[in-house]
Short mmCIF file of C-alpha atoms in Angstrom, two decimals:
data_model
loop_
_atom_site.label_atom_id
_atom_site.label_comp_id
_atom_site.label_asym_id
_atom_site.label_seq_id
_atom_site.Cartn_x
_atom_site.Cartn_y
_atom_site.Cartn_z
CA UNK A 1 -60.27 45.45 9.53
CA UNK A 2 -59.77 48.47 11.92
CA UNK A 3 -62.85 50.85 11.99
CA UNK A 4 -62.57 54.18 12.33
CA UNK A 5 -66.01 56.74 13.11
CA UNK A 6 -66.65 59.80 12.27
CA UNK A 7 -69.78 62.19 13.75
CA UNK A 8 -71.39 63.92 12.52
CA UNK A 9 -71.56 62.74 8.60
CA UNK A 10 -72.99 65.57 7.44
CA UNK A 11 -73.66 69.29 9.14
CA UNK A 12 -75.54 72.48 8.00
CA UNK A 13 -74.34 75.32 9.79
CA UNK A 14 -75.00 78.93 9.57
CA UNK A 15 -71.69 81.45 8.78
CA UNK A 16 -70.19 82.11 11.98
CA UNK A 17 -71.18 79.39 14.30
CA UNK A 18 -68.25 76.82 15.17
CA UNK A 19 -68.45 73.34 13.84
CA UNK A 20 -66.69 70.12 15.57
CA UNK A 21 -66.18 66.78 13.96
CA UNK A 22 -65.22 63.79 15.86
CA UNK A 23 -63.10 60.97 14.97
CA UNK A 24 -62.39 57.88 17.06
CA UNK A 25 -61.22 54.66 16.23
CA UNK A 26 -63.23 52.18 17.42
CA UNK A 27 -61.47 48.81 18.24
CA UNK A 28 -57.81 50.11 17.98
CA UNK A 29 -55.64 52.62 19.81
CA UNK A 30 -54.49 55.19 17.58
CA UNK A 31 -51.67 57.21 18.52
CA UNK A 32 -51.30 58.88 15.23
CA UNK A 33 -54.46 60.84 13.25
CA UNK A 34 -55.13 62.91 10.92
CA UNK A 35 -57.19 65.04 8.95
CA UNK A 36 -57.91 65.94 5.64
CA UNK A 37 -60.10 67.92 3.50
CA UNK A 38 -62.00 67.40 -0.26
CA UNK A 39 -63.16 69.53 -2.52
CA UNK A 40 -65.91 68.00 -5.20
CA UNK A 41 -64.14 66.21 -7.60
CA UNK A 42 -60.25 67.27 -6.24
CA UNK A 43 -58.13 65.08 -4.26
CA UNK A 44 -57.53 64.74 -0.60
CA UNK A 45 -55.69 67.64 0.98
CA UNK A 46 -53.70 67.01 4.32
CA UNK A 47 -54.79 69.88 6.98
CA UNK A 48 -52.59 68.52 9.80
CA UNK A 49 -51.48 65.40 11.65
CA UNK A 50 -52.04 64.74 15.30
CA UNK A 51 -50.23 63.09 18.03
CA UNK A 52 -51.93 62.10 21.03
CA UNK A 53 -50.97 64.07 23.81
CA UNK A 54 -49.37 66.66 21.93
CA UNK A 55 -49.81 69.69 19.33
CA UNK A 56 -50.92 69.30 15.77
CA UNK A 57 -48.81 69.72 13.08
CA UNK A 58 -50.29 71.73 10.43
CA UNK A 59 -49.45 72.03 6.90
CA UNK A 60 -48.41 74.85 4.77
CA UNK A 61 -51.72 77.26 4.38
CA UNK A 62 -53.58 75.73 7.21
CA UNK A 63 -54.50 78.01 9.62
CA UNK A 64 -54.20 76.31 13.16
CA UNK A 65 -56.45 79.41 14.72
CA UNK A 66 -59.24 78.45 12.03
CA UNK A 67 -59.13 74.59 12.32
CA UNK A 68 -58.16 73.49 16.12
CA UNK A 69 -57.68 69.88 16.33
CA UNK A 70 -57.45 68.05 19.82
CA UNK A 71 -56.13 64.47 20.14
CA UNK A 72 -56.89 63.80 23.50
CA UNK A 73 -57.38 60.27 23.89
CA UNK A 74 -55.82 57.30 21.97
CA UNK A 75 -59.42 56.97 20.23
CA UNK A 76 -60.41 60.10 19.55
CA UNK A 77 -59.37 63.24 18.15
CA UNK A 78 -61.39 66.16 17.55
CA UNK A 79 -61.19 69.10 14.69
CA UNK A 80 -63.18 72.45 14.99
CA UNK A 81 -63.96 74.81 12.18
CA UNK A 82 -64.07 77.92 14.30
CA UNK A 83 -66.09 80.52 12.82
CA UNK A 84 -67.09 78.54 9.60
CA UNK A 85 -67.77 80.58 6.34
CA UNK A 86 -69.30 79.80 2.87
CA UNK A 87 -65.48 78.66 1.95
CA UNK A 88 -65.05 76.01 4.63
CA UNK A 89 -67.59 73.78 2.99
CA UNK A 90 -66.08 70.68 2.19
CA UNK A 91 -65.57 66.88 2.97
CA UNK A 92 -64.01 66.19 5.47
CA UNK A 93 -62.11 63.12 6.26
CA UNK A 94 -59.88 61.84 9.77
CA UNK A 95 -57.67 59.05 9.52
CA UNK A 96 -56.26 56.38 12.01
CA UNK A 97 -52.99 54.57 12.61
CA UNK A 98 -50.64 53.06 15.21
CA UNK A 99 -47.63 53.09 13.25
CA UNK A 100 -45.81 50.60 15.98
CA UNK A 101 -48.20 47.92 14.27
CA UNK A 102 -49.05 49.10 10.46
CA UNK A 103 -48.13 50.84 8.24
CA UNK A 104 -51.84 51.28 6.81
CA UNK A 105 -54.13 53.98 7.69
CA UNK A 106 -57.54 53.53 8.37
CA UNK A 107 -60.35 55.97 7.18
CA UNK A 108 -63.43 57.14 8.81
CA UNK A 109 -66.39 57.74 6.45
CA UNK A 110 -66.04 61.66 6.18
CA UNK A 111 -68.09 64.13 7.08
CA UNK A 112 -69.72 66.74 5.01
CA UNK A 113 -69.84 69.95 6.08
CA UNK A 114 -72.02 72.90 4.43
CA UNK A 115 -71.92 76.68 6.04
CA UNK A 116 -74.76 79.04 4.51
CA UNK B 1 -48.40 70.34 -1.28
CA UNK B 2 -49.88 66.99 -3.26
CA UNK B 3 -47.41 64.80 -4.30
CA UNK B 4 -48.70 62.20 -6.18
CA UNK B 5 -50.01 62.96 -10.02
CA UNK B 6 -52.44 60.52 -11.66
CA UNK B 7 -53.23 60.01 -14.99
CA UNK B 8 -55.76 59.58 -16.61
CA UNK B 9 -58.16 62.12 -15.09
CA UNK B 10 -61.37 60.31 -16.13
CA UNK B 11 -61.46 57.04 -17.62
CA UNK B 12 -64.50 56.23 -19.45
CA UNK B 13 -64.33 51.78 -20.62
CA UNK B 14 -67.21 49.39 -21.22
CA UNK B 15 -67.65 46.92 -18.77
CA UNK B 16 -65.32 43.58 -19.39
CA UNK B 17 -62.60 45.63 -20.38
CA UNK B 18 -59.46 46.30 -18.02
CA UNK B 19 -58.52 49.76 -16.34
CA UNK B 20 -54.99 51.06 -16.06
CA UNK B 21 -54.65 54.09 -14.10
CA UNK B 22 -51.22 55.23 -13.32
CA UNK B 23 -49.44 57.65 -10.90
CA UNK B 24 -46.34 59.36 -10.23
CA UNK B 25 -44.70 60.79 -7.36
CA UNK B 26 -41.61 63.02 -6.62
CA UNK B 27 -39.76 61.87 -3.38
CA UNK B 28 -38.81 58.66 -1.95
CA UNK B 29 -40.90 56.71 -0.27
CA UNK B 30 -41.72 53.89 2.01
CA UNK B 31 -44.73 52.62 0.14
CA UNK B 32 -47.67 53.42 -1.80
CA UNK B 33 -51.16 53.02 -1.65
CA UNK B 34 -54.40 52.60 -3.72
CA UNK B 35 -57.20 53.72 -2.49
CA UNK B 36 -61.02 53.87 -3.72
CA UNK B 37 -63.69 56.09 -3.40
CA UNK B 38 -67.55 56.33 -4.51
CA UNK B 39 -68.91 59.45 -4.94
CA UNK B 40 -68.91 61.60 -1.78
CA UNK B 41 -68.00 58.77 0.27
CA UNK B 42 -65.31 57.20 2.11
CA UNK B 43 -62.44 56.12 0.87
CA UNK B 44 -61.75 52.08 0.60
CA UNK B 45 -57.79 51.05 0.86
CA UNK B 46 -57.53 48.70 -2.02
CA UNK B 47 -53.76 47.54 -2.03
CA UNK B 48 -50.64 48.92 -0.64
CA UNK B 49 -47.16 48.01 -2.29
CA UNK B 50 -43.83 48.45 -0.13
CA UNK B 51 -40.72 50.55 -1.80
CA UNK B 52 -38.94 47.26 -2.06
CA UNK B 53 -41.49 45.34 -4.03
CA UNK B 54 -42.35 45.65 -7.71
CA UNK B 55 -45.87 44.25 -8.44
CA UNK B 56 -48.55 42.94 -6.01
CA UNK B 57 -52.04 41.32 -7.30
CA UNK B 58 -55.16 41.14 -4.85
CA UNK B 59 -58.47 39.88 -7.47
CA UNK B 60 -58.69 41.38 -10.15
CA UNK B 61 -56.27 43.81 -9.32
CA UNK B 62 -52.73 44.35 -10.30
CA UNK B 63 -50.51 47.30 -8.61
CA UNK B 64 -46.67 47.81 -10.00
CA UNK B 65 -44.17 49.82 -8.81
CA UNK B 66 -41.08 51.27 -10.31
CA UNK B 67 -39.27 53.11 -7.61
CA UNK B 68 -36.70 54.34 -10.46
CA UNK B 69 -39.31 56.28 -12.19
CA UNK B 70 -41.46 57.13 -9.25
CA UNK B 71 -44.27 55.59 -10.68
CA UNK B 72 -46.77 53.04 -10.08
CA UNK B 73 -49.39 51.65 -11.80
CA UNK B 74 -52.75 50.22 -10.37
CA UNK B 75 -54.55 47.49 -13.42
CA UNK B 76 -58.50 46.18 -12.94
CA UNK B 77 -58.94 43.46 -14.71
CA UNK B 78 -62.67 42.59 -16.19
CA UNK B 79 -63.76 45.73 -15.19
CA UNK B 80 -68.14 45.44 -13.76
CA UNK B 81 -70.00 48.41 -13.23
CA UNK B 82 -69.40 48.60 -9.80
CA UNK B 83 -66.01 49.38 -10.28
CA UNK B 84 -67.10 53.00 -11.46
CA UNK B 85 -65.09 55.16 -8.74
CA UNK B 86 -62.31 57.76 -8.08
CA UNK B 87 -59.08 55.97 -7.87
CA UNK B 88 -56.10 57.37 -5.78
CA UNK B 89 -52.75 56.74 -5.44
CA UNK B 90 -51.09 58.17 -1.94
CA UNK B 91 -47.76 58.10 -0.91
CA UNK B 92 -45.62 58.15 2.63
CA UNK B 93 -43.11 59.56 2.30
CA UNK B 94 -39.37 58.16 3.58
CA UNK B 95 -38.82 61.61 5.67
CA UNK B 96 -40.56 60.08 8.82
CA UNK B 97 -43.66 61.15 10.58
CA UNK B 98 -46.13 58.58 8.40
CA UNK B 99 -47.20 61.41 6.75
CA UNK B 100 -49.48 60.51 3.39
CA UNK B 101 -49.74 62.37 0.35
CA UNK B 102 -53.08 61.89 -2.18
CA UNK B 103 -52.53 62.16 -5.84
CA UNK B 104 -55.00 63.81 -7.96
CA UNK B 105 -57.21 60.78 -8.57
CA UNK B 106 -58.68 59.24 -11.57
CA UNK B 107 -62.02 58.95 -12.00
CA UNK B 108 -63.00 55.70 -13.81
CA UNK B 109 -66.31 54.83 -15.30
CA UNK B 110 -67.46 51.48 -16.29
CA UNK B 111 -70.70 51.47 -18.90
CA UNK B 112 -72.45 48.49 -18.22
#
């Protein structure tokens, strides 16, 4: 099946530094990712949904100044935590698709991230 | 928002017995999906079933779907250890944009 990387898998960051998590898809081109976050033991939470080439669409309560996500290439897309605090910890996970082909998604392996 | 709800929340069976987790969901949709995920891992897509089909099987697993009641149902038969995981359902929806909404999860444990 597809693969789909994420980097880093796991970050310790001090509050107030910025934080970027890659995502690429490694043997398919995906035109369509996204990315979502996980809070222990709580479901997945869509943050947004990105497009290559173009802007990310963000859901409700997700603020696109906080978490910038860049889809610049049809194998990798990039989200930023930009001035992580205490409450940004989480897990969090990028998906992969080229809905021309499949209808399934493919999931990288998540990365944790933990801000002191 | 989350649209998918699961139930249970925690499923505790001994091994050899068979799972049934179920979820429901409030919009139409063009399919659904199971997924699986260890603790603080990954998640592993186990099955998905199309809005036009009712039941699929892959091993010992057994997903309905009953697009009348917006539900679905995901079954593990002979349940091993191993299967101990967090089960979710996840939708996309029919409103375009292959957008994918996680239920709630159930988290399933298997005493050996």
């Amino acid at each position: 099946g597809a693969v789909v990387s994420q980097h880093p898998s796991r970050v310790i960051c001090k509050s107030g530094t910025s934080v970027k998590i890659e995502c690429r898809s490694l043997d398919f081109q995906a035109t369509t990712m996204f990315w979502y976050r996980q809070f222990p033991k709580q479901s997945l939470m869509l943050m947004a949904t990105s497009n290559e080439g173009s802007k990310a669409t963000y859901e409700q309560g997700v603020e696109k100044d906080k978490f910038l996500i860049n889809h610049a290439s049809l194998t990798l897309s990039t989200l930023t935590v930009a001035s992580a605090h205490p409450e940004d910890s989480s897990f969090y996970i990028c998906s992969a698709a080229d809905p021309a082909y499949t209808d399934t998604q493919y999931f990288g392996p998540g990365t944790r991230l933990t801000v002191l | 928002s989350q649209q998918g709800e699961e139930d249970p929340q925690a499923l505790s069976i001994q091994e050899g017995e068979n799972a049934t987790m179920n979820c429901s969901y409030k919009t139409s949709i063009n399919n659904l999906q199971w997924y699986r995920q260890n603790s603080g891992r990954g998640l592993v897509h186990l099955i998905l079933i199309r809005s036009n089909e009712r039941e699929k099987h892959s091993g010992r697993l057994r997903v309905t779907l009953d697009t009348s009641k917006k539900s679905s149902s995901l079954l593990i038969t002979a349940s091993r250890a191993a299967d101990t995981a967090s089960y979710f359902c996840a939708t996309e929806a029919n409103t375009g944009g292959f957008k994918t909404i996680f239920g709630a999860g159930t988290r399933l444990f298997v005493k050996a």
